[in-house]
Amino acid sequence: MSLILDKINYYYGKGTAFESAALKNISLAIPDGEFIGIIGHTGSGKSTLIQHMNGLIKADSGSIYYNGKDIYDKDFKMTDLRRKVGLVFQYPEHQLFEATVIKDVLFGPTNMGMDKLKAELAAYGALKAVGIGDDLIDASPFELSGGQKRRVAIAGVLAMSPEILVLDEPTAGLDPAGRTELLNLLKEIHETKGITVILVSHSMEDVAEYAERLIVIDEGEIKYDDEPRKVFAHADELRKMGLEIPQCTELMGKLADAGLNVDRSCLTVEEAVNSIIGAIS
Ligand SMILES: Nc1ncnc2c1ncn2[C@@H]1O[C@H](COP(=O)(O)OP(=O)(O)O)[C@@H](O)[C@H]1O
Ligand SMILES: [Mg+2]
């Protein structure tokens, strides 16, 4: 099971005076089970890229293969891809529209033709996975907090049992506590369900701690595709793209420059603390 993008190019306004290249020669392989961060400045092409992954946008050139099948073949069933690659849009809670939480989460599975019992099991399972308790199942989405609404919206996609869960800026607009809670939730879903998670963000702090692989995109091109530590080693280049390295990594770099024998590739506060204690004791 894998998704492969091969030399994808995409232009907005193709053939018009406003034609502009949004994706340039993007090649990527997404094997099963990874937790990937896609990072880039606003306007770098992140949202355009992920909409190619489930066929919502069709590339102007290049190919996409899902489990070895060319998704642009006329026999390819795009509805299968839409189900297997679940896309959670930015501010997904704006798309909650049913009278109750459960009805909202049932919408996707029912719409794709699951029978009632199966759909209900999937919906209850998804709500449980995102930490929405039974007491809220019949509540109106409008009674929920911002963080809860967002989790209900994610449950709506999870209920379709995707193999790949792609989330576009899922922490946008959340306070720091809500942000940590949501990121931990994604980590748990990734670990317990074994789903591939693709987290799109413009914040290094969001992805540093969670992603095993980082894809940095700038002006529609992939600049780095590597382990976070290796990507953060390019601090100056990242800054030129309008991206900050995590504060922890930055601090450790400065301590190392000042002569302290610490690990400059630390990604989390915990790692930094251990490294500093090791250096001074
Ligand atoms: N519907 C659209 N029509 C024309 N240009 C667009 C449209 N959507 C995005 N773009 C342009 O394409 C580029 C990439 O945008 P986008 O994929 O939304 O980036 P990101 O998600 O990283 O902020 C930007 O220059 C943006 O202005
Ligand atoms: Mg975007």
CSV table of C-alpha atoms and ligand atoms in Angstrom, one decimal, residues 43 46-48 90 168-169 200, ligand 2:
chain,number,residue,atom,x,y,z
A,43,GLY,CA,1.4,30.2,-0.3
A,46,LYS,CA,0.9,22.8,0.7
A,47,SER,CA,-2.9,22.8,0.3
A,48,THR,CA,-2.6,22.4,-3.5
A,90,GLN,CA,-8.4,23.7,7.2
A,168,ASP,CA,-4.4,20.7,6.5
A,169,GLU,CA,-3.1,23.0,9.3
A,200,VAL,CA,0.4,20.0,7.1
B,2,MG,MG,-2.9,26.0,2.8
